[in-house]
Short mmCIF file of C-alpha atoms in Angstrom, two decimals:
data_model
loop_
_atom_site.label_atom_id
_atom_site.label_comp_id
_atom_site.label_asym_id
_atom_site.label_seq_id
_atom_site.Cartn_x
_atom_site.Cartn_y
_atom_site.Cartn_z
CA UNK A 1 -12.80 -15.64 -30.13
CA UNK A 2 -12.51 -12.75 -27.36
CA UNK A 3 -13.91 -13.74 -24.27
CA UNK A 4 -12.91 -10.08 -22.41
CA UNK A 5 -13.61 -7.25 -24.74
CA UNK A 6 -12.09 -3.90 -24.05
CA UNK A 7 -13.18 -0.17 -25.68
CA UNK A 8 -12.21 1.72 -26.98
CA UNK A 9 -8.54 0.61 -28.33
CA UNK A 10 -7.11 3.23 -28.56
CA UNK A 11 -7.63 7.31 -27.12
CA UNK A 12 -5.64 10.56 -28.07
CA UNK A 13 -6.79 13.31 -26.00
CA UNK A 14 -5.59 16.83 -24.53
CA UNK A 15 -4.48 17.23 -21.05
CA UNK A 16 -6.92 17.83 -18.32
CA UNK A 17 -9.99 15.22 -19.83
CA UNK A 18 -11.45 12.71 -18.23
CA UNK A 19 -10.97 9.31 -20.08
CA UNK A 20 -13.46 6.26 -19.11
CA UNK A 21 -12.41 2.84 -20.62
CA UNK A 22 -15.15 -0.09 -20.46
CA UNK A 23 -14.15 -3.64 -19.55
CA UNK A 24 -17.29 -6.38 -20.79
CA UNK A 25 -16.93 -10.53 -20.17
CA UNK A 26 -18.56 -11.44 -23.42
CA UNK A 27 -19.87 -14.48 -23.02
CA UNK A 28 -19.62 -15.26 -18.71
CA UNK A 29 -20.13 -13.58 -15.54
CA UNK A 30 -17.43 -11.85 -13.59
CA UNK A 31 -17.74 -10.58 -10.84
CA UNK A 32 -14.11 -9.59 -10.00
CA UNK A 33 -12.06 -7.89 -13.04
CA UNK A 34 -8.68 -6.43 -12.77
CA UNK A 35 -7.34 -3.46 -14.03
CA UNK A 36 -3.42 -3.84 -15.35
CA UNK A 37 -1.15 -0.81 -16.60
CA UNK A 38 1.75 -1.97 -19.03
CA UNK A 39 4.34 0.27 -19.90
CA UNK A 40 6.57 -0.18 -23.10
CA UNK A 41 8.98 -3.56 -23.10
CA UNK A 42 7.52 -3.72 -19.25
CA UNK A 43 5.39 -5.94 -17.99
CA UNK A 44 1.97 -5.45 -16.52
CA UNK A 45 1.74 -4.63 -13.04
CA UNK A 46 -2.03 -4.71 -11.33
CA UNK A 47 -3.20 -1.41 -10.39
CA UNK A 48 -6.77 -2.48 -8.81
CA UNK A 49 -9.12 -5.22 -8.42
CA UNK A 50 -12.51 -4.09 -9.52
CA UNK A 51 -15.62 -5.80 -7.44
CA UNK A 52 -18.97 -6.62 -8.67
CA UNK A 53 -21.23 -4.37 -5.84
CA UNK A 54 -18.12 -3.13 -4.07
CA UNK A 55 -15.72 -0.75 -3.89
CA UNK A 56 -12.68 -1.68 -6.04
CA UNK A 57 -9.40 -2.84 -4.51
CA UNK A 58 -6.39 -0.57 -5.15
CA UNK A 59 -2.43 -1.48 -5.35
CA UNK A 60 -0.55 0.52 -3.22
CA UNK A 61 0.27 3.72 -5.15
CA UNK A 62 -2.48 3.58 -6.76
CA UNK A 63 -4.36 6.73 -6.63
CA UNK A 64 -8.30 5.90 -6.30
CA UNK A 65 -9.59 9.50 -6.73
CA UNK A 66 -7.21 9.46 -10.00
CA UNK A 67 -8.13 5.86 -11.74
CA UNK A 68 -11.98 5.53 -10.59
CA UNK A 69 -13.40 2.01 -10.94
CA UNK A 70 -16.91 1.15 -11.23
CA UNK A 71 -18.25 -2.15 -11.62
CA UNK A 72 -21.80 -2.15 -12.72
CA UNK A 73 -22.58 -4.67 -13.65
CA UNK A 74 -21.44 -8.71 -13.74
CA UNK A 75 -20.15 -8.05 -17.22
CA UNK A 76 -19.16 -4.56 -16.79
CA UNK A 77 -16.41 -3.06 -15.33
CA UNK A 78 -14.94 0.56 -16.24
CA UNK A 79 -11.68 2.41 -15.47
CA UNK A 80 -12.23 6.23 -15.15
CA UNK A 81 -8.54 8.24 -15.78
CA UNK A 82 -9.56 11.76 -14.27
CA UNK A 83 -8.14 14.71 -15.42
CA UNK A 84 -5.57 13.43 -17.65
CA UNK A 85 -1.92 14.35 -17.75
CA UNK A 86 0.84 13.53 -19.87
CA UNK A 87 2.68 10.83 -17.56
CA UNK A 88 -0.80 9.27 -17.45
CA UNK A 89 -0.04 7.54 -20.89
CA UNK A 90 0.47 4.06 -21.09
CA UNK A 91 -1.47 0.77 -22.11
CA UNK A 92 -4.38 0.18 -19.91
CA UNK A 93 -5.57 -4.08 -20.05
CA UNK A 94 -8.53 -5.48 -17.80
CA UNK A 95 -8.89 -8.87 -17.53
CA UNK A 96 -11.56 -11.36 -15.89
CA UNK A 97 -11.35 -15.19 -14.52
CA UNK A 98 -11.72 -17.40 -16.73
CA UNK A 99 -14.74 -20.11 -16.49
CA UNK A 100 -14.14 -24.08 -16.85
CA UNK A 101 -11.61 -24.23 -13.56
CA UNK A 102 -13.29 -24.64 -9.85
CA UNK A 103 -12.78 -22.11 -6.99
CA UNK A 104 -10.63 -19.13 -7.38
CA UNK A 105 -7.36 -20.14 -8.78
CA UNK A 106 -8.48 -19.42 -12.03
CA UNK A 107 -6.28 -18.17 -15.17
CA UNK A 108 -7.16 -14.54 -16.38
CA UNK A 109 -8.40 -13.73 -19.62
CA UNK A 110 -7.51 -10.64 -20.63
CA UNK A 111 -8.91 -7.62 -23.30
CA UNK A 112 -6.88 -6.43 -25.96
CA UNK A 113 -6.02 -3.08 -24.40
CA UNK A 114 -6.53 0.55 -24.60
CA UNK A 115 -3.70 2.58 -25.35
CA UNK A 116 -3.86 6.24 -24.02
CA UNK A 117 -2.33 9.22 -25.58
CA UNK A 118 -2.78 12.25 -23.45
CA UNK A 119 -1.70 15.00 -25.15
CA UNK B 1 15.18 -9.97 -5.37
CA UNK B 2 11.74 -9.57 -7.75
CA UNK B 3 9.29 -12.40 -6.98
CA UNK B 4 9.28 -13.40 -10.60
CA UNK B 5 12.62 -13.41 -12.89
CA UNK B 6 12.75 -13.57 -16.75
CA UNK B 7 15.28 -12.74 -19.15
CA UNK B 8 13.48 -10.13 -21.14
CA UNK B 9 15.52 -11.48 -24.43
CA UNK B 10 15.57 -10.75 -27.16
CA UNK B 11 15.56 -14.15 -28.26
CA UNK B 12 16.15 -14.64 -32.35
CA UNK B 13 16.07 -18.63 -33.85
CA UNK B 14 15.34 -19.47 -37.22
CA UNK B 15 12.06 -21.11 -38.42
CA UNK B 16 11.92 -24.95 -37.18
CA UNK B 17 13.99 -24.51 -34.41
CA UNK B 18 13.17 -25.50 -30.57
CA UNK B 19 12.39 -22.50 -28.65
CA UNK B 20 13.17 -22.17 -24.83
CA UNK B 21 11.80 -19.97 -22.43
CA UNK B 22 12.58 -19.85 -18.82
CA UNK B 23 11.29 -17.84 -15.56
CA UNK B 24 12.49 -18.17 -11.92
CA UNK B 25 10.76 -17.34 -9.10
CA UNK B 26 11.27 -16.59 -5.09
CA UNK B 27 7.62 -16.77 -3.77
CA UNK B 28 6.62 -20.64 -2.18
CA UNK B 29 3.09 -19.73 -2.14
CA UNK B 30 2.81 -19.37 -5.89
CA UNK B 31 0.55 -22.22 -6.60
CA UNK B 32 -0.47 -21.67 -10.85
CA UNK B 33 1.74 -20.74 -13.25
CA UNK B 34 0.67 -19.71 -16.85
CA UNK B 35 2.32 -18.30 -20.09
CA UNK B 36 0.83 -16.07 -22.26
CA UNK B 37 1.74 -14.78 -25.56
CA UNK B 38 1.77 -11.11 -26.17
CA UNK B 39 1.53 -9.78 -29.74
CA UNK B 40 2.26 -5.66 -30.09
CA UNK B 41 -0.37 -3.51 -29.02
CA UNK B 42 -2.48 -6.29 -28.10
CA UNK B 43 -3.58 -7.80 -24.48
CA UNK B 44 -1.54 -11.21 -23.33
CA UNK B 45 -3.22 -14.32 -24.70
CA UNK B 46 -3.73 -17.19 -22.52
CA UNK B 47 -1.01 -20.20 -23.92
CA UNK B 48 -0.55 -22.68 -20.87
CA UNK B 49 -1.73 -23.24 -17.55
CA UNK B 50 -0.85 -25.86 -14.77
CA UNK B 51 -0.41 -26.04 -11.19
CA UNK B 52 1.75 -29.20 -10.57
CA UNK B 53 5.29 -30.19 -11.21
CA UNK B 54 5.64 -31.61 -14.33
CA UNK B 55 5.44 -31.08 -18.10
CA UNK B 56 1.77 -30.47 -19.82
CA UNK B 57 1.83 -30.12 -23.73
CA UNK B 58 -0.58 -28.42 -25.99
CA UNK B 59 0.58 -28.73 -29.98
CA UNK B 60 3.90 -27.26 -30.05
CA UNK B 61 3.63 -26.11 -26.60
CA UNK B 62 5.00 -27.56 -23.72
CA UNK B 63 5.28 -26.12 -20.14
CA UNK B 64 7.07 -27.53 -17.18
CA UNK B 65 7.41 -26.59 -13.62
CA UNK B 66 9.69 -27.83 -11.12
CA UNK B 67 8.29 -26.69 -7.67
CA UNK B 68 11.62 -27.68 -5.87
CA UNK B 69 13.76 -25.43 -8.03
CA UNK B 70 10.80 -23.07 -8.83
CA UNK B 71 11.85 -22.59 -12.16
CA UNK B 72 9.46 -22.99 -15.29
CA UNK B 73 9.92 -23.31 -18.95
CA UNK B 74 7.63 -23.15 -22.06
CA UNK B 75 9.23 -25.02 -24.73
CA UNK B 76 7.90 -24.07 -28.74
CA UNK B 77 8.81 -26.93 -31.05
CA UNK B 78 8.57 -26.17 -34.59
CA UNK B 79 8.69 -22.64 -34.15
CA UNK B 80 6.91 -20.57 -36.91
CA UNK B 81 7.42 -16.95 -37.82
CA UNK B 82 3.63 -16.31 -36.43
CA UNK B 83 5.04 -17.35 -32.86
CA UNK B 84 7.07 -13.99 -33.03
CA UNK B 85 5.72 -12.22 -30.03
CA UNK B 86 6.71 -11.46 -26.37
CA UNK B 87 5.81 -14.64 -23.83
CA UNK B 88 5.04 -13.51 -20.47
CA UNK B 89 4.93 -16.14 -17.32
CA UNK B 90 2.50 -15.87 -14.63
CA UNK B 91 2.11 -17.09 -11.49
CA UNK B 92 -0.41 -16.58 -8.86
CA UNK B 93 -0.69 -17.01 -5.27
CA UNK B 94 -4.02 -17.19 -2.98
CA UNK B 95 -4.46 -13.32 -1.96
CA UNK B 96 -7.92 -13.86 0.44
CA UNK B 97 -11.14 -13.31 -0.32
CA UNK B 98 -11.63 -16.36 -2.65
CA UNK B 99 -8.91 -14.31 -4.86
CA UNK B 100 -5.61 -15.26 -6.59
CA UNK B 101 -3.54 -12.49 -7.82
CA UNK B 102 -1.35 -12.30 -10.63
CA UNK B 103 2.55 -11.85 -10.79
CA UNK B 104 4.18 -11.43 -14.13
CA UNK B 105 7.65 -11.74 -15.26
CA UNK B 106 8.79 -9.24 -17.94
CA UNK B 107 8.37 -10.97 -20.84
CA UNK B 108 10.66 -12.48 -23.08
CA UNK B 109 10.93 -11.33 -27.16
CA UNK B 110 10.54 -13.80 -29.88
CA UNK B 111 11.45 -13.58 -33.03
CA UNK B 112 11.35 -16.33 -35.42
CA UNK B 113 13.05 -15.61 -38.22
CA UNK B 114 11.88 -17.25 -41.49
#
C-alpha cells in the first residue's frame, strides 16, 4: 500500500487562487520531504526540499514567495501555489525517504500526485 | 551534457519478450541508483534500488550498474501488458546536511503489446 499520500489528486481552479496541496508519510516519520514538478513526457525536476522545523530549501528558480512550503509536522508537509496563473499548471509529486535503509542515502517514496488546472 | 541520459523511447515489444532499459550518466559522485515505474497520472513507484556494481534481481526485474562505464540497465523478463508504463532511473548523490538528492533521467515508454 501507499506509504506517501498526497491530496487532493487533482484541482481545477480560476486564475488568481491560492492552491495548498498536503503531503502525509502514512505510516513513518519524515522529517525532510521534497517537492517535485513534472511536466508532460518530462521528467521530474526538484523544486524544494521541505524541512521538518525549518525553512524549506528551494532549487534555484524556484520562487519561494510563489510555491510556499510548510512543514508542520513529521508527517506533514504542504506546498502552497499563490495566486495561481495559467503557466502554473503542471503535476505537482512530494515524496519522503523511505525507512528500512541506514543514514541518508535512502530511496524516495513518492505520492501519487496532484495535477493542477488553473484556469 | 545532462548529468543523467535516457532514451525517452518509445519502446514497443510484444508480450513475453525481454525488455531493456538503459541510462547513462556524467556525475562520479552518484552513489544509488534506482528505477521506478511510472503509470499515467500517477507518482513514480519505487522498482529497484542498489548502490554497487553489479546485477540485483527482484522477479522479473533485474538492475545492473557498471560504475566504470556509469551506465545502468533494468532488464524486464517476461514482460506483461501491465508493465506498460514509463521507467524512470534515478540516481542520487550526497548533497550535505545528512541529504541525498535526486537526479532523474526522462523516462523511457513501455508498451507491451499483448
Amino acid at each position: 500500500g501507499a506509504v506517501v499520500s498526497q491530496h487532493p489528486s487533482w484541482v481545477i481552479c480560476k486564475s488568481g487562487t491560492s492552491v495548498k496541496i498536503e503531503c502525509r508519510s502514512l505510516d513513518f516519520q519524515a522529517t525532510t520531504m521534497f517537492w517535485y514538478r513534472q511536466f508532460p513526457k518530462q521528467s521530474l525536476m526538484l523544486m524544494a526540499t521541505s524541512n521538518e522545523g525549518s525553512k524549506a530549501t528551494y532549487e534555484q528558480g524556484v520562487e519561494k514567495d510563489k510555491f510556499l512550503i510548510n512543514h508542520a509536522s513529521l508527517t506533514l508537509s504542504t506546498l502552497t501555489v499563490t495566486s495561481a496563473h495559467p503557466e502554473d499548471s503542471s503535476f505537482y509529486i512530494c515524496s519522503a525517504p523511505a525507512r528500512g535503509v541506514g543514514g541518508g542515502n535512502q530511496p524516495q517514496h513518492f505520492g501519487d500526485g496532484t495535477r493542477l488546472s488553473i484556469l | 551534457q545532462k548529468e543523467v541520459e535516457q532514451d525517452p523511447g518509445p519502446l514497443s515489444v510484444p508480450e513475453g519478450a525481454i525488455v531493456s532499459l538503459n541510462c547513462t550518466y556524467s556525475n562520479s559522485a552518484f552513489q544509488y541508483f534506482m528505477w521506478y515505474r511510472q503509470y499515467s497520472r500517477k507518482g513514480p513507484e519505487l522498482l529497484m534500488y542498489t548502490y554497487s556494481s553489479g546485477n540485483k534481481e527482484d522477479g522479473r526485474f533485474t538492475a545492473q550498474v557498471d560504475k566504470s562505464s556509469k551506465y545502468i540497465s533494468l532488464f524486464i523478463r517476461d514482460s506483461q501488458p501491465s508493465d506498460s508504463a514509463t521507467y524512470l532511473c534515478a540516481m542520487s548523490a550526497y548533497s550535505g546536511a545528512g541529504s541525498y538528492q535526486l537526479t532523474f533521467g526522462k523516462g523511457t515508454k513501455l508498451s507491451v503489446i499483448p
